[in-house]
Amino acid sequence: MQMLDLSYVANTSSIDDLAGDFKNFTDQGPDNDLRALKPGILTLPEVEFTLLDPKQNGGRNIVMTNSYFCWFYPQKKITLPVSSMRMRTLFLLHTSAWMPGKGALIGILNVRYKDETEDNFEVIGENDLGDWLYPRDFPNGRMAWRSLEAENFNRGIFYSAYPIQDKEVESISFLKGKSGSWIVLAATGLDT
């Protein structure tokens, strides 16, 4: 198991202290963020993830793609070099905001191999993930965490598995979809 380091590509924080300042999470303020999700290791049945601490990474701990509501995030693909890593399964810890419903294209996961070939995986609403508000399980998007705090009980994130070809991976990129905001919190590669 290799937990990938997103610290270089993280572009915002999961904690939003001030609504309407065009930065941090969905920009809706402290009552609508993921501050209840603590940094460190998140252990799940098949995989573990490292959750970054924004205080130790220049105020950034997640990757968010551009969308209609979060227009202030980058429109270009966000690429993480992985130094010729081999894996058979890539697990993502992610969620979405303003997801319009089943079948929505929330993002595209691009895996580029050292031999210059690549795979593109569509991240689909109510298949790979759901909205961070009122989360539930989906076919490739099982709930990984749900807030236990009474005032934020209906907040959650998901984890999904993507099959990777048996060859060296050069980079992993996150691209915006057609609707909703894609929020990536962590990634881990497994060799099985």
Tab-separated table of N, CA and C in Angstrom, residues 60-191:
chain	number	residue	atom	x	y	z
A	60	ARG	N	-3.607	24.372	2.910
A	60	ARG	CA	-4.187	23.545	1.842
A	60	ARG	C	-4.138	22.076	2.235
A	61	ASN	N	-5.248	21.359	2.063
A	61	ASN	CA	-5.227	19.921	2.357
A	61	ASN	C	-6.083	19.090	1.408
A	62	ILE	N	-6.799	19.730	0.470
A	62	ILE	CA	-7.633	18.994	-0.478
A	62	ILE	C	-7.470	19.574	-1.882
A	63	VAL	N	-7.915	18.796	-2.867
A	63	VAL	CA	-7.955	19.249	-4.257
A	63	VAL	C	-9.411	19.493	-4.618
A	64	MET	N	-9.707	20.682	-5.153
A	64	MET	CA	-11.053	20.968	-5.650
A	64	MET	C	-10.962	21.437	-7.086
A	65	THR	N	-11.890	20.949	-7.906
A	65	THR	CA	-11.934	21.371	-9.296
A	65	THR	C	-12.922	22.521	-9.461
A	66	ASN	N	-12.756	23.222	-10.551
A	66	ASN	CA	-13.601	24.336	-10.905
A	66	ASN	C	-15.032	23.863	-11.196
A	67	SER	N	-16.010	24.682	-10.857
A	67	SER	CA	-17.408	24.391	-11.185
A	67	SER	C	-18.171	25.714	-11.232
A	68	TYR	N	-19.432	25.651	-11.575
A	68	TYR	CA	-20.252	26.860	-11.635
A	68	TYR	C	-20.248	27.590	-10.298
A	69	PHE	N	-20.413	26.852	-9.192
A	69	PHE	CA	-20.468	27.475	-7.869
A	69	PHE	C	-19.091	27.763	-7.302
A	70	CYS	N	-18.100	27.006	-7.712
A	70	CYS	CA	-16.722	27.211	-7.239
A	70	CYS	C	-15.846	27.614	-8.420
A	71	TRP	N	-16.226	28.684	-9.071
A	71	TRP	CA	-15.539	29.162	-10.270
A	71	TRP	C	-14.116	29.647	-9.981
A	72	PHE	N	-13.795	29.883	-8.715
A	72	PHE	CA	-12.496	30.435	-8.337
A	72	PHE	C	-11.400	29.370	-8.222
A	73	TYR	N	-11.737	28.088	-8.452
A	73	TYR	CA	-10.719	27.035	-8.477
A	73	TYR	C	-10.238	26.825	-9.909
A	74	PRO	N	-9.053	26.204	-10.082
A	74	PRO	CA	-8.476	26.102	-11.424
A	74	PRO	C	-9.326	25.282	-12.400
A	75	GLN	N	-9.351	25.730	-13.657
A	75	GLN	CA	-10.066	24.999	-14.698
A	75	GLN	C	-9.188	23.938	-15.338
A	76	LYS	N	-7.883	24.114	-15.260
A	76	LYS	CA	-6.975	23.138	-15.872
A	76	LYS	C	-6.908	21.866	-15.043
A	77	LYS	N	-6.369	20.813	-15.652
A	77	LYS	CA	-6.216	19.576	-14.892
A	77	LYS	C	-5.147	19.757	-13.822
A	78	ILE	N	-5.318	19.058	-12.740
A	78	ILE	CA	-4.402	19.134	-11.605
A	78	ILE	C	-3.637	17.816	-11.588
A	79	THR	N	-2.334	17.877	-11.825
A	79	THR	CA	-1.538	16.670	-12.047
A	79	THR	C	-0.581	16.399	-10.896
A	80	LEU	N	-0.615	15.159	-10.424
A	80	LEU	CA	0.272	14.680	-9.361
A	80	LEU	C	1.274	13.698	-9.965
A	81	PRO	N	2.569	14.055	-10.030
A	81	PRO	CA	3.561	13.073	-10.476
A	81	PRO	C	3.713	11.985	-9.413
A	82	VAL	N	3.894	10.737	-9.838
A	82	VAL	CA	3.998	9.657	-8.857
A	82	VAL	C	5.277	8.838	-8.998
A	83	SER	N	6.241	9.291	-9.773
A	83	SER	CA	7.574	8.685	-9.829
A	83	SER	C	7.573	7.196	-10.156
A	84	SER	N	6.937	6.838	-11.243
A	84	SER	CA	6.977	5.464	-11.759
A	84	SER	C	6.497	4.426	-10.740
A	85	MET	N	5.411	4.703	-10.079
A	85	MET	CA	4.837	3.785	-9.107
A	85	MET	C	4.054	2.684	-9.827
A	86	ARG	N	4.081	1.482	-9.280
A	86	ARG	CA	3.257	0.393	-9.791
A	86	ARG	C	2.132	0.139	-8.796
A	87	MET	N	0.946	-0.060	-9.321
A	87	MET	CA	-0.210	-0.383	-8.494
A	87	MET	C	-1.199	-1.121	-9.368
A	88	ARG	N	-2.106	-1.837	-8.769
A	88	ARG	CA	-3.173	-2.503	-9.518
A	88	ARG	C	-4.525	-1.857	-9.256
A	89	THR	N	-4.641	-1.171	-8.120
A	89	THR	CA	-5.878	-0.476	-7.777
A	89	THR	C	-5.526	0.882	-7.189
A	90	LEU	N	-6.211	1.909	-7.675
A	90	LEU	CA	-6.073	3.241	-7.101
A	90	LEU	C	-7.362	3.552	-6.358
A	91	PHE	N	-7.233	3.806	-5.060
A	91	PHE	CA	-8.375	4.201	-4.247
A	91	PHE	C	-8.361	5.719	-4.087
A	92	LEU	N	-9.520	6.329	-4.274
A	92	LEU	CA	-9.675	7.760	-4.023
A	92	LEU	C	-10.612	7.971	-2.850
A	93	LEU	N	-10.257	8.929	-2.018
A	93	LEU	CA	-11.128	9.418	-0.948
A	93	LEU	C	-11.647	10.755	-1.455
A	94	HIS	N	-12.933	10.845	-1.722
A	94	HIS	CA	-13.443	12.045	-2.387
A	94	HIS	C	-14.918	12.253	-2.078
A	95	THR	N	-15.421	13.371	-2.541
A	95	THR	CA	-16.830	13.704	-2.411
A	95	THR	C	-17.153	14.780	-3.431
A	96	SER	N	-18.382	15.263	-3.413
A	96	SER	CA	-18.754	16.323	-4.345
A	96	SER	C	-19.672	17.310	-3.638
A	97	ALA	N	-19.812	18.464	-4.278
A	97	ALA	CA	-20.750	19.486	-3.802
A	97	ALA	C	-21.592	19.937	-4.991
A	98	TRP	N	-22.823	20.266	-4.720
A	98	TRP	CA	-23.767	20.695	-5.749
A	98	TRP	C	-23.892	19.653	-6.857
A	99	MET	N	-23.916	18.386	-6.461
A	99	MET	CA	-24.070	17.316	-7.434
A	99	MET	C	-25.521	17.282	-7.903
A	100	PRO	N	-25.762	17.381	-9.211
A	100	PRO	CA	-27.138	17.474	-9.682
A	100	PRO	C	-27.920	16.167	-9.641
A	101	GLY	N	-27.249	15.027	-9.477
A	101	GLY	CA	-27.983	13.770	-9.376
A	101	GLY	C	-27.312	12.628	-10.090
A	102	LYS	N	-28.025	11.534	-10.178
A	102	LYS	CA	-27.514	10.296	-10.748
A	102	LYS	C	-27.054	10.491	-12.192
A	103	GLY	N	-25.877	9.955	-12.475
A	103	GLY	CA	-25.339	9.996	-13.825
A	103	GLY	C	-24.555	11.236	-14.170
A	104	ALA	N	-24.484	12.217	-13.290
A	104	ALA	CA	-23.743	13.451	-13.571
A	104	ALA	C	-22.244	13.166	-13.638
A	105	LEU	N	-21.575	13.745	-14.625
A	105	LEU	CA	-20.123	13.619	-14.745
A	105	LEU	C	-19.481	14.660	-13.835
A	106	ILE	N	-18.978	14.207	-12.690
A	106	ILE	CA	-18.418	15.105	-11.684
A	106	ILE	C	-16.940	15.392	-11.946
A	107	GLY	N	-16.226	14.425	-12.465
A	107	GLY	CA	-14.804	14.624	-12.747
A	107	GLY	C	-14.268	13.518	-13.628
A	108	ILE	N	-13.020	13.680	-14.037
A	108	ILE	CA	-12.313	12.654	-14.799
A	108	ILE	C	-10.976	12.404	-14.124
A	109	LEU	N	-10.729	11.146	-13.802
A	109	LEU	CA	-9.459	10.714	-13.228
A	109	LEU	C	-8.602	10.205	-14.379
A	110	ASN	N	-7.481	10.881	-14.616
A	110	ASN	CA	-6.563	10.498	-15.688
A	110	ASN	C	-5.342	9.832	-15.080
A	111	VAL	N	-5.030	8.625	-15.564
A	111	VAL	CA	-3.830	7.904	-15.126
A	111	VAL	C	-2.915	7.778	-16.342
A	112	ARG	N	-1.752	8.392	-16.254
A	112	ARG	CA	-0.775	8.344	-17.351
A	112	ARG	C	0.347	7.394	-16.954
A	113	TYR	N	0.675	6.486	-17.873
A	113	TYR	CA	1.703	5.483	-17.625
A	113	TYR	C	3.042	5.929	-18.210
A	114	LYS	N	4.099	5.312	-17.724
A	114	LYS	CA	5.440	5.674	-18.165
A	114	LYS	C	5.642	5.408	-19.656
A	115	ASP	N	4.882	4.464	-20.223
A	115	ASP	CA	5.000	4.173	-21.658
A	115	ASP	C	4.184	5.150	-22.512
A	116	GLU	N	3.683	6.222	-21.901
A	116	GLU	CA	2.955	7.312	-22.551
A	116	GLU	C	1.518	6.952	-22.950
A	117	THR	N	1.018	5.808	-22.498
A	117	THR	CA	-0.401	5.506	-22.668
A	117	THR	C	-1.132	6.047	-21.440
A	118	GLU	N	-2.455	6.075	-21.503
A	118	GLU	CA	-3.202	6.578	-20.354
A	118	GLU	C	-4.594	5.971	-20.302
A	119	ASP	N	-5.190	6.029	-19.130
A	119	ASP	CA	-6.564	5.634	-18.898
A	119	ASP	C	-7.303	6.832	-18.325
A	120	ASN	N	-8.557	6.981	-18.730
A	120	ASN	CA	-9.423	8.015	-18.177
A	120	ASN	C	-10.643	7.351	-17.554
A	121	PHE	N	-10.880	7.644	-16.288
A	121	PHE	CA	-12.022	7.101	-15.564
A	121	PHE	C	-13.001	8.230	-15.280
A	122	GLU	N	-14.233	8.068	-15.727
A	122	GLU	CA	-15.259	9.052	-15.420
A	122	GLU	C	-15.732	8.858	-13.984
A	123	VAL	N	-15.796	9.945	-13.254
A	123	VAL	CA	-16.291	9.937	-11.869
A	123	VAL	C	-17.749	10.382	-11.935
A	124	ILE	N	-18.636	9.430	-11.702
A	124	ILE	CA	-20.058	9.619	-11.965
A	124	ILE	C	-20.855	9.722	-10.665
A	125	GLY	N	-21.729	10.709	-10.628
A	125	GLY	CA	-22.605	10.912	-9.480
A	125	GLY	C	-23.522	9.733	-9.229
A	126	GLU	N	-23.650	9.357	-7.973
A	126	GLU	CA	-24.449	8.233	-7.486
A	126	GLU	C	-23.974	6.890	-8.034
A	127	ASN	N	-22.717	6.865	-8.467
A	127	ASN	CA	-22.031	5.609	-8.758
A	127	ASN	C	-20.706	5.583	-8.014
A	128	ASP	N	-19.850	6.601	-8.264
A	128	ASP	CA	-18.535	6.690	-7.625
A	128	ASP	C	-18.559	7.522	-6.349
A	129	LEU	N	-19.523	8.385	-6.225
A	129	LEU	CA	-19.631	9.266	-5.066
A	129	LEU	C	-20.986	9.946	-5.080
A	130	GLY	N	-21.256	10.637	-3.984
A	130	GLY	CA	-22.462	11.444	-3.875
A	130	GLY	C	-22.092	12.823	-3.383
A	131	ASP	N	-23.079	13.594	-3.054
A	131	ASP	CA	-22.849	14.912	-2.485
A	131	ASP	C	-22.392	14.749	-1.034
A	132	TRP	N	-21.589	15.666	-0.561
A	132	TRP	CA	-21.078	15.582	0.812
A	132	TRP	C	-22.179	15.792	1.845
A	133	LEU	N	-23.301	16.370	1.437
A	133	LEU	CA	-24.457	16.511	2.313
A	133	LEU	C	-25.375	15.307	2.145
A	134	TYR	N	-25.832	14.743	3.223
A	134	TYR	CA	-26.726	13.583	3.227
A	134	TYR	C	-26.131	12.402	2.457
A	135	PRO	N	-24.940	11.958	2.832
A	135	PRO	CA	-24.276	10.881	2.094
A	135	PRO	C	-24.897	9.512	2.351
A	136	ARG	N	-24.701	8.614	1.378
A	136	ARG	CA	-25.092	7.215	1.505
A	136	ARG	C	-24.211	6.413	0.557
A	137	ASP	N	-24.254	5.098	0.641
A	137	ASP	CA	-23.417	4.245	-0.205
A	137	ASP	C	-23.912	4.192	-1.646
A	138	PHE	N	-22.930	4.023	-2.559
A	138	PHE	CA	-23.200	3.855	-3.985
A	138	PHE	C	-22.369	2.684	-4.491
A	139	PRO	N	-22.623	2.189	-5.730
A	139	PRO	CA	-21.915	0.994	-6.209
A	139	PRO	C	-20.391	1.060	-6.101
A	140	ASN	N	-19.757	2.157	-6.521
A	140	ASN	CA	-18.304	2.303	-6.398
A	140	ASN	C	-17.958	3.493	-5.513
A	141	GLY	N	-18.828	3.819	-4.605
A	141	GLY	CA	-18.599	4.952	-3.717
A	141	GLY	C	-19.165	4.670	-2.340
A	142	ARG	N	-18.410	3.889	-1.586
A	142	ARG	CA	-18.870	3.551	-0.235
A	142	ARG	C	-18.532	4.682	0.726
A	143	MET	N	-19.397	4.863	1.716
A	143	MET	CA	-19.118	5.904	2.705
A	143	MET	C	-17.866	5.557	3.490
A	144	ALA	N	-16.962	6.521	3.552
A	144	ALA	CA	-15.719	6.332	4.285
A	144	ALA	C	-15.767	6.984	5.654
A	145	TRP	N	-16.553	8.027	5.762
A	145	TRP	CA	-16.628	8.793	7.008
A	145	TRP	C	-17.918	9.594	7.004
A	146	ARG	N	-18.494	9.689	8.181
A	146	ARG	CA	-19.668	10.544	8.378
A	146	ARG	C	-19.482	11.289	9.684
A	147	SER	N	-19.787	12.554	9.688
A	147	SER	CA	-19.639	13.348	10.897
A	147	SER	C	-20.559	12.825	11.993
A	148	LEU	N	-20.013	12.702	13.191
A	148	LEU	CA	-20.798	12.264	14.338
A	148	LEU	C	-21.251	13.441	15.197
A	149	GLU	N	-20.835	14.646	14.806
A	149	GLU	CA	-21.235	15.829	15.547
A	149	GLU	C	-22.679	16.173	15.203
A	150	ALA	N	-23.475	16.410	16.201
A	150	ALA	CA	-24.922	16.606	16.001
A	150	ALA	C	-25.221	17.701	14.981
A	151	GLU	N	-24.486	18.819	15.066
A	151	GLU	CA	-24.790	19.939	14.171
A	151	GLU	C	-24.317	19.692	12.734
A	152	ASN	N	-23.449	18.695	12.539
A	152	ASN	CA	-22.935	18.400	11.202
A	152	ASN	C	-23.135	16.942	10.835
A	153	PHE	N	-24.179	16.311	11.369
A	153	PHE	CA	-24.325	14.863	11.220
A	153	PHE	C	-24.443	14.422	9.768
A	154	ASN	N	-25.103	15.176	8.957
A	154	ASN	CA	-25.341	14.754	7.581
A	154	ASN	C	-24.254	15.220	6.615
A	155	ARG	N	-22.996	15.076	7.010
A	155	ARG	CA	-21.861	15.366	6.142
A	155	ARG	C	-21.037	14.091	6.017
A	156	GLY	N	-20.517	13.834	4.827
A	156	GLY	CA	-19.732	12.615	4.663
A	156	GLY	C	-18.894	12.612	3.396
A	157	ILE	N	-18.007	11.614	3.318
A	157	ILE	CA	-17.124	11.438	2.167
A	157	ILE	C	-17.140	9.962	1.765
A	158	PHE	N	-16.599	9.673	0.593
A	158	PHE	CA	-16.684	8.353	-0.012
A	158	PHE	C	-15.302	7.841	-0.409
A	159	TYR	N	-15.205	6.519	-0.618
A	159	TYR	CA	-13.997	5.989	-1.238
A	159	TYR	C	-14.380	5.070	-2.380
A	160	SER	N	-13.575	5.146	-3.439
A	160	SER	CA	-13.844	4.428	-4.679
A	160	SER	C	-12.571	3.751	-5.151
A	161	ALA	N	-12.728	2.624	-5.873
A	161	ALA	CA	-11.585	1.858	-6.394
A	161	ALA	C	-11.587	1.918	-7.919
A	162	TYR	N	-10.397	2.132	-8.497
A	162	TYR	CA	-10.233	2.185	-9.945
A	162	TYR	C	-9.132	1.211	-10.351
A	163	PRO	N	-9.397	0.336	-11.343
A	163	PRO	CA	-8.403	-0.660	-11.765
A	163	PRO	C	-7.303	-0.021	-12.606
A	164	ILE	N	-6.062	-0.293	-12.242
A	164	ILE	CA	-4.905	0.288	-12.923
A	164	ILE	C	-4.173	-0.819	-13.669
A	165	GLN	N	-3.696	-0.505	-14.875
A	165	GLN	CA	-2.944	-1.483	-15.655
A	165	GLN	C	-1.645	-1.847	-14.926
A	166	ASP	N	-1.185	-3.060	-15.162
A	166	ASP	CA	0.022	-3.558	-14.489
A	166	ASP	C	1.273	-3.018	-15.177
A	167	LYS	N	1.490	-1.720	-15.035
A	167	LYS	CA	2.694	-1.080	-15.549
A	167	LYS	C	2.951	0.192	-14.756
A	168	GLU	N	4.101	0.790	-14.955
A	168	GLU	CA	4.486	1.926	-14.128
A	168	GLU	C	3.628	3.153	-14.429
A	169	VAL	N	3.144	3.765	-13.364
A	169	VAL	CA	2.343	4.980	-13.466
A	169	VAL	C	3.273	6.184	-13.348
A	170	GLU	N	3.085	7.137	-14.246
A	170	GLU	CA	3.902	8.351	-14.239
A	170	GLU	C	3.214	9.500	-13.509
A	171	SER	N	1.889	9.626	-13.713
A	171	SER	CA	1.156	10.716	-13.055
A	171	SER	C	-0.323	10.381	-12.954
A	172	ILE	N	-0.970	11.077	-12.054
A	172	ILE	CA	-2.414	10.983	-11.860
A	172	ILE	C	-2.943	12.411	-11.916
A	173	SER	N	-3.990	12.624	-12.719
A	173	SER	CA	-4.549	13.965	-12.860
A	173	SER	C	-6.035	13.977	-12.540
A	174	PHE	N	-6.484	15.110	-12.027
A	174	PHE	CA	-7.879	15.337	-11.693
A	174	PHE	C	-8.403	16.442	-12.601
A	175	LEU	N	-9.475	16.151	-13.341
A	175	LEU	CA	-10.053	17.115	-14.260
A	175	LEU	C	-11.506	17.368	-13.907
A	176	LYS	N	-11.954	18.580	-14.091
A	176	LYS	CA	-13.346	18.919	-13.801
A	176	LYS	C	-14.271	18.157	-14.729
A	177	GLY	N	-15.471	17.894	-14.236
A	177	GLY	CA	-16.490	17.254	-15.049
A	177	GLY	C	-17.411	18.290	-15.660
A	178	LYS	N	-18.648	17.883	-15.932
A	178	LYS	CA	-19.606	18.795	-16.551
A	178	LYS	C	-20.483	19.502	-15.531
A	179	SER	N	-20.545	18.968	-14.305
A	179	SER	CA	-21.391	19.598	-13.294
A	179	SER	C	-20.912	19.232	-11.896
A	180	GLY	N	-21.319	20.019	-10.924
A	180	GLY	CA	-20.900	19.776	-9.550
A	180	GLY	C	-19.432	20.104	-9.326
A	181	SER	N	-19.026	20.093	-8.083
A	181	SER	CA	-17.626	20.299	-7.704
A	181	SER	C	-17.057	18.988	-7.202
A	182	TRP	N	-15.902	18.603	-7.719
A	182	TRP	CA	-15.221	17.379	-7.301
A	182	TRP	C	-14.201	17.743	-6.242
A	183	ILE	N	-14.235	17.033	-5.126
A	183	ILE	CA	-13.362	17.298	-3.981
A	183	ILE	C	-12.584	16.022	-3.685
A	184	VAL	N	-11.270	16.058	-3.849
A	184	VAL	CA	-10.407	14.902	-3.606
A	184	VAL	C	-9.623	15.157	-2.327
A	185	LEU	N	-9.766	14.232	-1.369
A	185	LEU	CA	-9.110	14.407	-0.079
A	185	LEU	C	-7.848	13.568	0.068
A	186	ALA	N	-7.767	12.411	-0.616
A	186	ALA	CA	-6.603	11.544	-0.479
A	186	ALA	C	-6.640	10.471	-1.577
A	187	ALA	N	-5.495	9.844	-1.802
A	187	ALA	CA	-5.385	8.756	-2.779
A	187	ALA	C	-4.370	7.745	-2.279
A	188	THR	N	-4.649	6.462	-2.528
A	188	THR	CA	-3.756	5.376	-2.114
A	188	THR	C	-3.724	4.320	-3.205
A	189	GLY	N	-2.520	3.853	-3.532
A	189	GLY	CA	-2.360	2.778	-4.511
A	189	GLY	C	-2.101	1.460	-3.822
A	190	LEU	N	-2.761	0.411	-4.309
A	190	LEU	CA	-2.546	-0.953	-3.815
A	190	LEU	C	-2.012	-1.817	-4.942
A	191	ASP	N	-1.179	-2.777	-4.629
A	191	ASP	CA	-0.621	-3.627	-5.668
A	191	ASP	C	-1.477	-4.867	-5.920
